Tab-separated table of C-alpha atoms and ligand atoms in Angstrom:
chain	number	residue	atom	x	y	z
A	15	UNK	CA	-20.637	14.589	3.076
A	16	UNK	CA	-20.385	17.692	1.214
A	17	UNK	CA	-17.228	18.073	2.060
A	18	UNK	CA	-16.013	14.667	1.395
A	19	UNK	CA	-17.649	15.275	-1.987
A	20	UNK	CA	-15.366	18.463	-2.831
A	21	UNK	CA	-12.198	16.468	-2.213
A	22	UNK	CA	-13.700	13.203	-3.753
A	23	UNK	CA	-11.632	13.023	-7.113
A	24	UNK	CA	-9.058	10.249	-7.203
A	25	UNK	CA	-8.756	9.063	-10.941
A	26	UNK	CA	-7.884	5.354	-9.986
A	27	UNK	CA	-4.159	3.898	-11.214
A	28	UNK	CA	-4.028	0.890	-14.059
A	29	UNK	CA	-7.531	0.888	-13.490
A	30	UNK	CA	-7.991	-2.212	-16.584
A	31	UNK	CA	-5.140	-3.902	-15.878
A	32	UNK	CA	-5.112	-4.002	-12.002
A	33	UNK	CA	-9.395	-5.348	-12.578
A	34	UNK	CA	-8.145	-7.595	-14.899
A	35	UNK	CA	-5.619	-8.689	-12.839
A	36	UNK	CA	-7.676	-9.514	-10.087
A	37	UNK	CA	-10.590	-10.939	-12.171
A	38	UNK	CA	-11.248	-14.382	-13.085
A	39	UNK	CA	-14.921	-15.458	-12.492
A	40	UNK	CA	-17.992	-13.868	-12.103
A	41	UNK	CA	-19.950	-15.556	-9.698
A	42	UNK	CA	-17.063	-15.442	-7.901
A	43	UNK	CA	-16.179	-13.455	-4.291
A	44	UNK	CA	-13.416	-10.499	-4.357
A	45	UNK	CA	-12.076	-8.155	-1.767
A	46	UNK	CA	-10.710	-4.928	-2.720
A	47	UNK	CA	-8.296	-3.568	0.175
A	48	UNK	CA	-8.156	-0.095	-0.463
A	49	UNK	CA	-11.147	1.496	-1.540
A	50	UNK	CA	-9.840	4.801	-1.585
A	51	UNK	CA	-13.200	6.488	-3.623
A	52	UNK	CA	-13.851	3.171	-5.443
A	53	UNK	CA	-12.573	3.903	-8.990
A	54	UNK	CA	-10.986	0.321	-9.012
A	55	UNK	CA	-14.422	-1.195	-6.965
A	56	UNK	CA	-16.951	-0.544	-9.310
A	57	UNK	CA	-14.965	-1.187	-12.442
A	58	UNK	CA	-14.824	-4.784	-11.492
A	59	UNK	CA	-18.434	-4.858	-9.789
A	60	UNK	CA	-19.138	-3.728	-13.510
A	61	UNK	CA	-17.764	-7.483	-14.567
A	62	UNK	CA	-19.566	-9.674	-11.756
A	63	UNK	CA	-22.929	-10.934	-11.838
A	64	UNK	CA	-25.556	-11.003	-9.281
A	65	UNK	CA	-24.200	-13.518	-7.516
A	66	UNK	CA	-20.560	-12.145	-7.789
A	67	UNK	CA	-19.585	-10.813	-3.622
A	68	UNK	CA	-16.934	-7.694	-3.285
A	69	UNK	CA	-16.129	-6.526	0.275
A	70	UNK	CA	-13.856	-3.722	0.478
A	71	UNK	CA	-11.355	-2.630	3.223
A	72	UNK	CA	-10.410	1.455	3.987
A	73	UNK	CA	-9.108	2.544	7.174
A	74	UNK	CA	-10.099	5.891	6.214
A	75	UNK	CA	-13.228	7.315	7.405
A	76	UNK	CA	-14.284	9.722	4.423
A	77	UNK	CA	-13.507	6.461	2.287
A	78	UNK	CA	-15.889	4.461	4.283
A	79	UNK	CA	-18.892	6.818	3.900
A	80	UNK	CA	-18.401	6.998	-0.138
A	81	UNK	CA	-18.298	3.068	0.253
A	82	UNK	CA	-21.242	2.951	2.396
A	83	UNK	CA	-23.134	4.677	-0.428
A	84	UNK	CA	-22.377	2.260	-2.933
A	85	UNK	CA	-23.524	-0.533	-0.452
A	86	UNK	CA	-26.672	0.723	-0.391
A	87	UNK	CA	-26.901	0.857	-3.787
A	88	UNK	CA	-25.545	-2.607	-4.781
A	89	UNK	CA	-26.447	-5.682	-2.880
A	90	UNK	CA	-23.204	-7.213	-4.144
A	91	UNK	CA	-20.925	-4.792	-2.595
A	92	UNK	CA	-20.010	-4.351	1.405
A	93	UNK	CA	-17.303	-2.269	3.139
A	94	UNK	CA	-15.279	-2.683	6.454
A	95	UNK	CA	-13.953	0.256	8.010
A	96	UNK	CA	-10.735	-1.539	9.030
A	97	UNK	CA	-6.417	-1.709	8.393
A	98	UNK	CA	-6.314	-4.315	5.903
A	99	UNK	CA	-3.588	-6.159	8.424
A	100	UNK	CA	-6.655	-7.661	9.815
A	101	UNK	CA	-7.576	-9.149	6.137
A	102	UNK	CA	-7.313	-12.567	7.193
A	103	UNK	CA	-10.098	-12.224	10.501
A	104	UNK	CA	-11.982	-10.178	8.087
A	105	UNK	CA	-12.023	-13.016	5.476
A	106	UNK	CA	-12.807	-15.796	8.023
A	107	UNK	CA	-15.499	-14.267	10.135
A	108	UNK	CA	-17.487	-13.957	7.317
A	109	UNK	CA	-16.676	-17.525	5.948
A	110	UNK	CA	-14.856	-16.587	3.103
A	111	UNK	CA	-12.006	-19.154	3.536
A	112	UNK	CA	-11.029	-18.983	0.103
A	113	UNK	CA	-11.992	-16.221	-2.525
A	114	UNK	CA	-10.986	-15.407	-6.142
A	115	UNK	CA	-9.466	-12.419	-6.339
A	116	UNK	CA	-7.210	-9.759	-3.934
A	117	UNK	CA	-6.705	-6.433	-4.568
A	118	UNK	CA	-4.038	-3.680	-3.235
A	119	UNK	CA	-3.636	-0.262	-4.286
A	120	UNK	CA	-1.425	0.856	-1.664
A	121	UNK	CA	-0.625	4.653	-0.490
A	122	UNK	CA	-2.773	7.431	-0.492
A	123	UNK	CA	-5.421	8.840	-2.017
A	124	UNK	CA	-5.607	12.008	-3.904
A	125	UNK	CA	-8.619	13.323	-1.688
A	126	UNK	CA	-6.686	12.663	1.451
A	127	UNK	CA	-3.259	15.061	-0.164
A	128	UNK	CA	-5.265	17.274	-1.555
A	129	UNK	CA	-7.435	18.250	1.855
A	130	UNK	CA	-4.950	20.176	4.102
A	131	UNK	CA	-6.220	18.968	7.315
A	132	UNK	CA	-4.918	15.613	6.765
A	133	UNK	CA	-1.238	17.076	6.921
A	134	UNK	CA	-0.038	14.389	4.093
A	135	UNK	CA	1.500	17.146	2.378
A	136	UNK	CA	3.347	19.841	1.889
A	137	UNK	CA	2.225	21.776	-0.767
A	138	UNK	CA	-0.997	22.875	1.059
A	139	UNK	CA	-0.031	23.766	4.844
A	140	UNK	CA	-1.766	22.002	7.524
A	141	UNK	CA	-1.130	19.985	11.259
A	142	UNK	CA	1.384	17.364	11.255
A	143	UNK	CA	-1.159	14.564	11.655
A	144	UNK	CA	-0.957	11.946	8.317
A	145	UNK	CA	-3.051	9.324	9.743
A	146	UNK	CA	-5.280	7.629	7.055
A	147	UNK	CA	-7.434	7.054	10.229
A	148	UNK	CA	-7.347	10.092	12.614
A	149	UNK	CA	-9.607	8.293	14.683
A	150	UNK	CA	-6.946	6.018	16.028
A	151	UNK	CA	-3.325	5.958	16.891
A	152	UNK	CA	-0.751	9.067	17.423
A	153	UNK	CA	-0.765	11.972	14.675
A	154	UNK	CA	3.026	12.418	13.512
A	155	UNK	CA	3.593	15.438	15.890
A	156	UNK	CA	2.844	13.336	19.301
A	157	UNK	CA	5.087	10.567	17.669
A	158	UNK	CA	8.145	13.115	17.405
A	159	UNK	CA	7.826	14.242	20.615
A	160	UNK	CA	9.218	10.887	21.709
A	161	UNK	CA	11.662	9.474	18.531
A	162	UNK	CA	15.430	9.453	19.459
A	163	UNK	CA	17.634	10.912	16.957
A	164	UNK	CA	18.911	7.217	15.872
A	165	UNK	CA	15.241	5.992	15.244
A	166	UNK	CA	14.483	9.209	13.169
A	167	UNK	CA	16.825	8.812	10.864
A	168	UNK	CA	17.199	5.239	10.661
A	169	UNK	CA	12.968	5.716	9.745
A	170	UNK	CA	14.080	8.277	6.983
A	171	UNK	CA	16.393	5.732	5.416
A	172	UNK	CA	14.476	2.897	5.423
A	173	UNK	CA	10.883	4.427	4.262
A	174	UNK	CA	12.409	7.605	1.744
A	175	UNK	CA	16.124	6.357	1.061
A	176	UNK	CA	16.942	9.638	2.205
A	177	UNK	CA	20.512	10.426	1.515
A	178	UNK	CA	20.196	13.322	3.754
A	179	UNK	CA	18.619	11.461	6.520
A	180	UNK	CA	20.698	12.619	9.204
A	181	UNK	CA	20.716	16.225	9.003
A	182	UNK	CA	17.303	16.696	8.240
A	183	UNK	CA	16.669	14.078	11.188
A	184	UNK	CA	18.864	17.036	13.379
A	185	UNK	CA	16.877	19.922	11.809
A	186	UNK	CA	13.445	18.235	12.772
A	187	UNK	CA	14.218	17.293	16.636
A	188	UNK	CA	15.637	20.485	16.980
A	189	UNK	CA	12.868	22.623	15.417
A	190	UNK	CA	10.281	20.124	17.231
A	191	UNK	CA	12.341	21.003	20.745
A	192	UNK	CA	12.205	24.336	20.499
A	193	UNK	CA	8.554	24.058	19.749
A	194	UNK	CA	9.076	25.507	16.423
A	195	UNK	CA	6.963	22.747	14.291
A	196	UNK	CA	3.828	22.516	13.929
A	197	UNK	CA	2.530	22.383	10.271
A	198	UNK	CA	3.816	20.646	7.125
A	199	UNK	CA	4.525	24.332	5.747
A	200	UNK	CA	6.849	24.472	8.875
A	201	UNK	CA	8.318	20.849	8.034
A	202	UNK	CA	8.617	21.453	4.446
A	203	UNK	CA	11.042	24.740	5.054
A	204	UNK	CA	12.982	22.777	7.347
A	205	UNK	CA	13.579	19.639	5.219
A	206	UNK	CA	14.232	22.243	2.650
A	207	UNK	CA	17.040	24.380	4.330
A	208	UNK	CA	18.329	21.015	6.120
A	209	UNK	CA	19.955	19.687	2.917
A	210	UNK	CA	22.602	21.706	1.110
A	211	UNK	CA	22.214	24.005	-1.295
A	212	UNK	CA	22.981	21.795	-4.596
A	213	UNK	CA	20.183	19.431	-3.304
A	214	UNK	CA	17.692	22.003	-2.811
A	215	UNK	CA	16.221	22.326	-6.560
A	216	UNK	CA	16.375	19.743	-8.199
A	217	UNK	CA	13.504	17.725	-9.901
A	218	UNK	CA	12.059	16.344	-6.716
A	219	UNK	CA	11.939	18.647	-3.733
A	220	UNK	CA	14.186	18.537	-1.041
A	221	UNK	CA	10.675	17.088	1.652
A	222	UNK	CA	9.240	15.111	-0.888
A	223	UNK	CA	11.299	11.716	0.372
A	224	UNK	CA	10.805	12.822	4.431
A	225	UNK	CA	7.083	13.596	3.511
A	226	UNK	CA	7.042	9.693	2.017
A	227	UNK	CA	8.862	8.305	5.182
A	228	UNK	CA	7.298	9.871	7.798
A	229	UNK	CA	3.854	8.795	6.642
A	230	UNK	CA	4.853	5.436	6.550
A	231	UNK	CA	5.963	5.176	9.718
A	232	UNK	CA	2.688	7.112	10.999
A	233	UNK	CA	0.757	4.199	9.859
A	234	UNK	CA	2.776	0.910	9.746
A	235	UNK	CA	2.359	0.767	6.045
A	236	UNK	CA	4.984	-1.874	6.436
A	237	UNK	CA	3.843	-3.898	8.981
A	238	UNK	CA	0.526	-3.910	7.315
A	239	UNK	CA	1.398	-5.060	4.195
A	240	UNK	CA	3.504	-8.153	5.919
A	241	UNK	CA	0.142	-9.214	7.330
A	242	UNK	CA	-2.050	-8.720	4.230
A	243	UNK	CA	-0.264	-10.112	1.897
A	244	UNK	CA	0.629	-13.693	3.828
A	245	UNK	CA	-3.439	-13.438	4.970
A	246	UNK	CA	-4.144	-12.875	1.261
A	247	UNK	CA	-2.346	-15.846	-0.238
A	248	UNK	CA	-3.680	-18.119	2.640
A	249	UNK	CA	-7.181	-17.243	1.424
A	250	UNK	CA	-6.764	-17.573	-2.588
A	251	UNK	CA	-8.562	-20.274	-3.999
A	252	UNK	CA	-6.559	-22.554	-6.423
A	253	UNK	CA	-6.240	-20.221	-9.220
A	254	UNK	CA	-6.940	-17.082	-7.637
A	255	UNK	CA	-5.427	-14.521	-8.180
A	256	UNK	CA	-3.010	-11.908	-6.118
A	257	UNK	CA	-2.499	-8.010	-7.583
A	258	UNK	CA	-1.152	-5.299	-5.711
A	259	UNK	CA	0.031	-1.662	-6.774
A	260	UNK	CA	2.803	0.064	-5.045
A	261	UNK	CA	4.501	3.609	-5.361
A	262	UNK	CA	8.003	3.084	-4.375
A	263	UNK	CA	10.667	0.807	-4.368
A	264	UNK	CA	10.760	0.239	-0.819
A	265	UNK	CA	6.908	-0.818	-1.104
A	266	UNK	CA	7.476	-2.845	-4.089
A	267	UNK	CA	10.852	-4.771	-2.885
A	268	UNK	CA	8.549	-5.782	0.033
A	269	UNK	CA	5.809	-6.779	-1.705
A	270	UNK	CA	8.029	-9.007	-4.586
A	271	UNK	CA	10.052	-10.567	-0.974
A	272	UNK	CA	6.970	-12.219	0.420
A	273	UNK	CA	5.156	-13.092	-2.632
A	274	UNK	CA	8.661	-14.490	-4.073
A	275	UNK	CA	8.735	-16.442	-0.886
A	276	UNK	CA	5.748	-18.597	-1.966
A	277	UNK	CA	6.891	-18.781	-5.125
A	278	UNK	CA	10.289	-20.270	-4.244
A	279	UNK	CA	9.491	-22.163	-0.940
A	280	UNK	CA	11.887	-24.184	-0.242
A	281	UNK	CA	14.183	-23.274	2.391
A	282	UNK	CA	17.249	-25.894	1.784
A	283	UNK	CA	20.759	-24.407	2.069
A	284	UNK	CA	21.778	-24.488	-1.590
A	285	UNK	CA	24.307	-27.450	-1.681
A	286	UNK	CA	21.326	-30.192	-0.971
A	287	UNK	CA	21.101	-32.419	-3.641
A	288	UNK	CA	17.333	-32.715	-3.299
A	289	UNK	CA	14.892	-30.881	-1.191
A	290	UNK	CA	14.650	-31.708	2.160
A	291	UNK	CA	12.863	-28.831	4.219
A	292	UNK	CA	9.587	-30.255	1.763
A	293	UNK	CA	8.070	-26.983	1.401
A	294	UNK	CA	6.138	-26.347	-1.814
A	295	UNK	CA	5.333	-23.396	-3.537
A	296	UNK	CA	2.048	-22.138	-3.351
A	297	UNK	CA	2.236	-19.084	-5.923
A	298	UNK	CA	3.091	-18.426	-9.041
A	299	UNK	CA	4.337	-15.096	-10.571
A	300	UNK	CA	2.058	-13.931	-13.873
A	301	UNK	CA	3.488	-10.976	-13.373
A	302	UNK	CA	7.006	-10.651	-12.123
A	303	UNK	CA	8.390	-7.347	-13.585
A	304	UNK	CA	6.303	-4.650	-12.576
A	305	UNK	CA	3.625	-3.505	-15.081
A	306	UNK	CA	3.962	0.083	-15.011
A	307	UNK	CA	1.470	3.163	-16.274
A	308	UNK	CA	1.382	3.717	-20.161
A	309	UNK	CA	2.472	7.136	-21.769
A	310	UNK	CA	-0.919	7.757	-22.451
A	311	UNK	CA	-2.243	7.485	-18.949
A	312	UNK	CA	0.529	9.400	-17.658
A	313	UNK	CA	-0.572	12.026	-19.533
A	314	UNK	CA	-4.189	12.166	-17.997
A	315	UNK	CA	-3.113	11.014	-14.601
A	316	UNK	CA	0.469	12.290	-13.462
A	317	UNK	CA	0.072	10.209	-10.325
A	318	UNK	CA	0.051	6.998	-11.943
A	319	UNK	CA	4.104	7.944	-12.643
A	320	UNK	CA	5.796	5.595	-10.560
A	321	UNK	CA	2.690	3.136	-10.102
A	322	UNK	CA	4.009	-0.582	-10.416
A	323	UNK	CA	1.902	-3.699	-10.753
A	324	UNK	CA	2.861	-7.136	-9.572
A	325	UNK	CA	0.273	-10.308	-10.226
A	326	UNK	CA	0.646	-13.594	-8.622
A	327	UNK	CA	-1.379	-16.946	-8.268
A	328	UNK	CA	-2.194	-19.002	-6.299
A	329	UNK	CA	-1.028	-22.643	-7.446
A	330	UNK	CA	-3.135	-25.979	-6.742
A	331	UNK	CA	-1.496	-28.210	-3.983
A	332	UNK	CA	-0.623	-30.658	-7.030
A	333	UNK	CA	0.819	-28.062	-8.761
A	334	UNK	CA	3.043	-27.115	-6.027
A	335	UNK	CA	4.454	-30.272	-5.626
A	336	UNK	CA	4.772	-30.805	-9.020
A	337	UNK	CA	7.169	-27.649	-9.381
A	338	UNK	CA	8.596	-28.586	-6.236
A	339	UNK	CA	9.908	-31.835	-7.514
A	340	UNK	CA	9.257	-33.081	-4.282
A	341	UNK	CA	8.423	-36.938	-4.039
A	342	UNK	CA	6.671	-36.818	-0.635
A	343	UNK	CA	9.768	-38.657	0.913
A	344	UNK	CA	12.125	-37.139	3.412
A	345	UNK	CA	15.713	-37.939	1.721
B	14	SAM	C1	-4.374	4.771	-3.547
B	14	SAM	S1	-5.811	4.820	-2.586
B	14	SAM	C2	-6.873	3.652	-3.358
B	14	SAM	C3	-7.691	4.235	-4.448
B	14	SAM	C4	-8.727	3.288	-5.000
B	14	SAM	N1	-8.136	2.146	-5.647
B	14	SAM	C5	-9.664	4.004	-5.957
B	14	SAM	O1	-9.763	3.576	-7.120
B	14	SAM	O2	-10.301	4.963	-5.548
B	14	SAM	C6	-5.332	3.940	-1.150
B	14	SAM	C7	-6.425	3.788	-0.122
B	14	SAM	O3	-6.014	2.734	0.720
B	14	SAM	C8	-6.269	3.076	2.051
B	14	SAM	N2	-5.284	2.358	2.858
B	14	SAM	C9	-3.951	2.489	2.838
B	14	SAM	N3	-3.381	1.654	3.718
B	14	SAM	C10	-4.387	0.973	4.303
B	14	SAM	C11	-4.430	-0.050	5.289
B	14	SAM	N4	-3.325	-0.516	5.875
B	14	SAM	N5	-5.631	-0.536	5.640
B	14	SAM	C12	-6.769	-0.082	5.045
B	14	SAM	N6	-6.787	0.900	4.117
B	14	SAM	C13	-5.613	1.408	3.737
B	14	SAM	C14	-6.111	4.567	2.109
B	14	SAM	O4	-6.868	5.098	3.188
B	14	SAM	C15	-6.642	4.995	0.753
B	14	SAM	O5	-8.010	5.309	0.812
């Protein structure tokens, strides 16, 4: 515990505007996916009242034992050590069919880069692991050994929009073959001499969109979020309310696809007349374009820099077929 206490600073991102977001009654019940050190938890525990419920979700152990603390201290509050891609069996073994408020703050924590062990980064040298939850899964160096060429730098695309994806791809295989990797230092030089010289200093460093990639691919941050966020609008009440905070474009494009789905159901080729397929929206946007951090919290917390907030909500079946237009009668 000590030790989770030393790296236990993470100044929480939008913290009033992603509470507020999320917030609409409350007696109502909440769940928080990522607890990280609760900076975003206990700001909105701070606007319920005793009969207000907030479960959180980490799959991070150290996370779990802060949050485990604050259960015991507050009747109101529980935690689940758990990948928020199992939201929606969380939700319904407990009963909560429909709650009034769902909150992502996806990414990592600033306790789990800052503590070298965790090999998230590459500005403190440590193993190539970067699983949030070491206790399950394969650590980034037992996944290499078994990544083709193609797959590596099709991951480095897709996750970093790498535009050097292919030679650093080459430069890790070949360094990982020759049993010359080992560390994020290790990774970090080879990233670094990988791309050419021009590339090499310029405002972001040469690893830091490898460093991004690989980590999502180490823990399915995609996949995850496809599950959590359809689980999450099936269990909004009528009104609730849907925000999530992500930290790159690949994360937020994902995140404004499926919501945007619900929005706009209907799935008629666009030269029908009238809608035929009869499926009605079942969320609205209240915050399409991302909200992003102000100057003056990007002064106190440099992390919040590329933060974006999306807000949705979930519509009433009336009100879905209301902006549907549909009449209830196949055409
Ligand atoms: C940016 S931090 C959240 C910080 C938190 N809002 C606070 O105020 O302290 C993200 C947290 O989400 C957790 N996390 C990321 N992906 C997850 C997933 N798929 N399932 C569960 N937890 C996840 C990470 O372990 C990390 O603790």
């Amino acid at each position: 515990m000590a030790e989770i206490e030393q790296y236990s600073a993470h100044i929480p991102v939008l913290r009033d505007q992603f509470v507020e977001a999320m917030f609409s009654d409350p007696d109502g019940c909440y769940v928080d996916c990522t607890f990280g050190r609760g900076g975003h938890s206990r700001e909105l525990l701070a606007k319920l009242s005793a009969k207000g419920r907030l479960l959180a979700i980490d799959r991070d152990p150290e996370a779990i034992i802060v949050g485990q603390k604050l259960a015991a201290e507050d009747e109101r509050f529980s935690i689940e050590h758990s990948d928020f891609g199992a939201l929606g069996a969380l939700l319904d073994v407990r009963g909560w069919y429909k709650v009034s408020g769902i909150g992502f703050d996806l990414g990592v924590s600033s306790p789990q880069v800052d503590d070298a062990t965790r090999g998230f980064s590459f500005r403190h040298s440590g193993p190539l692991d970067m699983r949030m939850d070491s206790s399950q899964g394969k650590s980034l160096l037992q996944l290499l050994e078994h990544v083709s060429e193609r797959d590596l730098i099709e991951i480095l695309r897709k996750y970093g929009d790498e535009r050097y994806a292919q030679r650093i791809a080459r430069a890790i295989l070949k360094a990982q073959h020759a049993s010359l990797l080992a560390t994020t230092a290790e990774l970090e030089n080879i990233c670094f001499h990988a791309v050419p010289k021009k590339a090499r200093y310029g405002t972001t460093h040469p690893a830091t969109r490898t460093f991004q990639a690989l980590r999502i691919w180490v823990n399915d941050e995609m996949g995850q979020i496809d599950h959590a966020i359809e689980a999450a609008i099936d269990h909004l009440q009528d009104a609730g309310q849907l925000a999530v905070i992500s930290f790159h474009s690949g994360e937020d494009r994902r995140i404004r696809d499926l919501i945007e789905s619900h929005v706009h159901a209907c799935i008629c080729p666009p030269q029908m007349p009238i809608c035929v397929c009869g499926k009605k929206p079942t969320m609205r946007w209240l915050q399409k374009k991302p909200l992003r951090a102000s100057e003056q919290e990007l002064e106190t917390n440099p992390r919040s820099r590329s933060s974006m907030l999306r807000v949705a909500q979930r519509l009433s079946e009336q009100e879905g077929l209301k902006l549907s237009g549909y009449s209830g009668v196949s055409a």
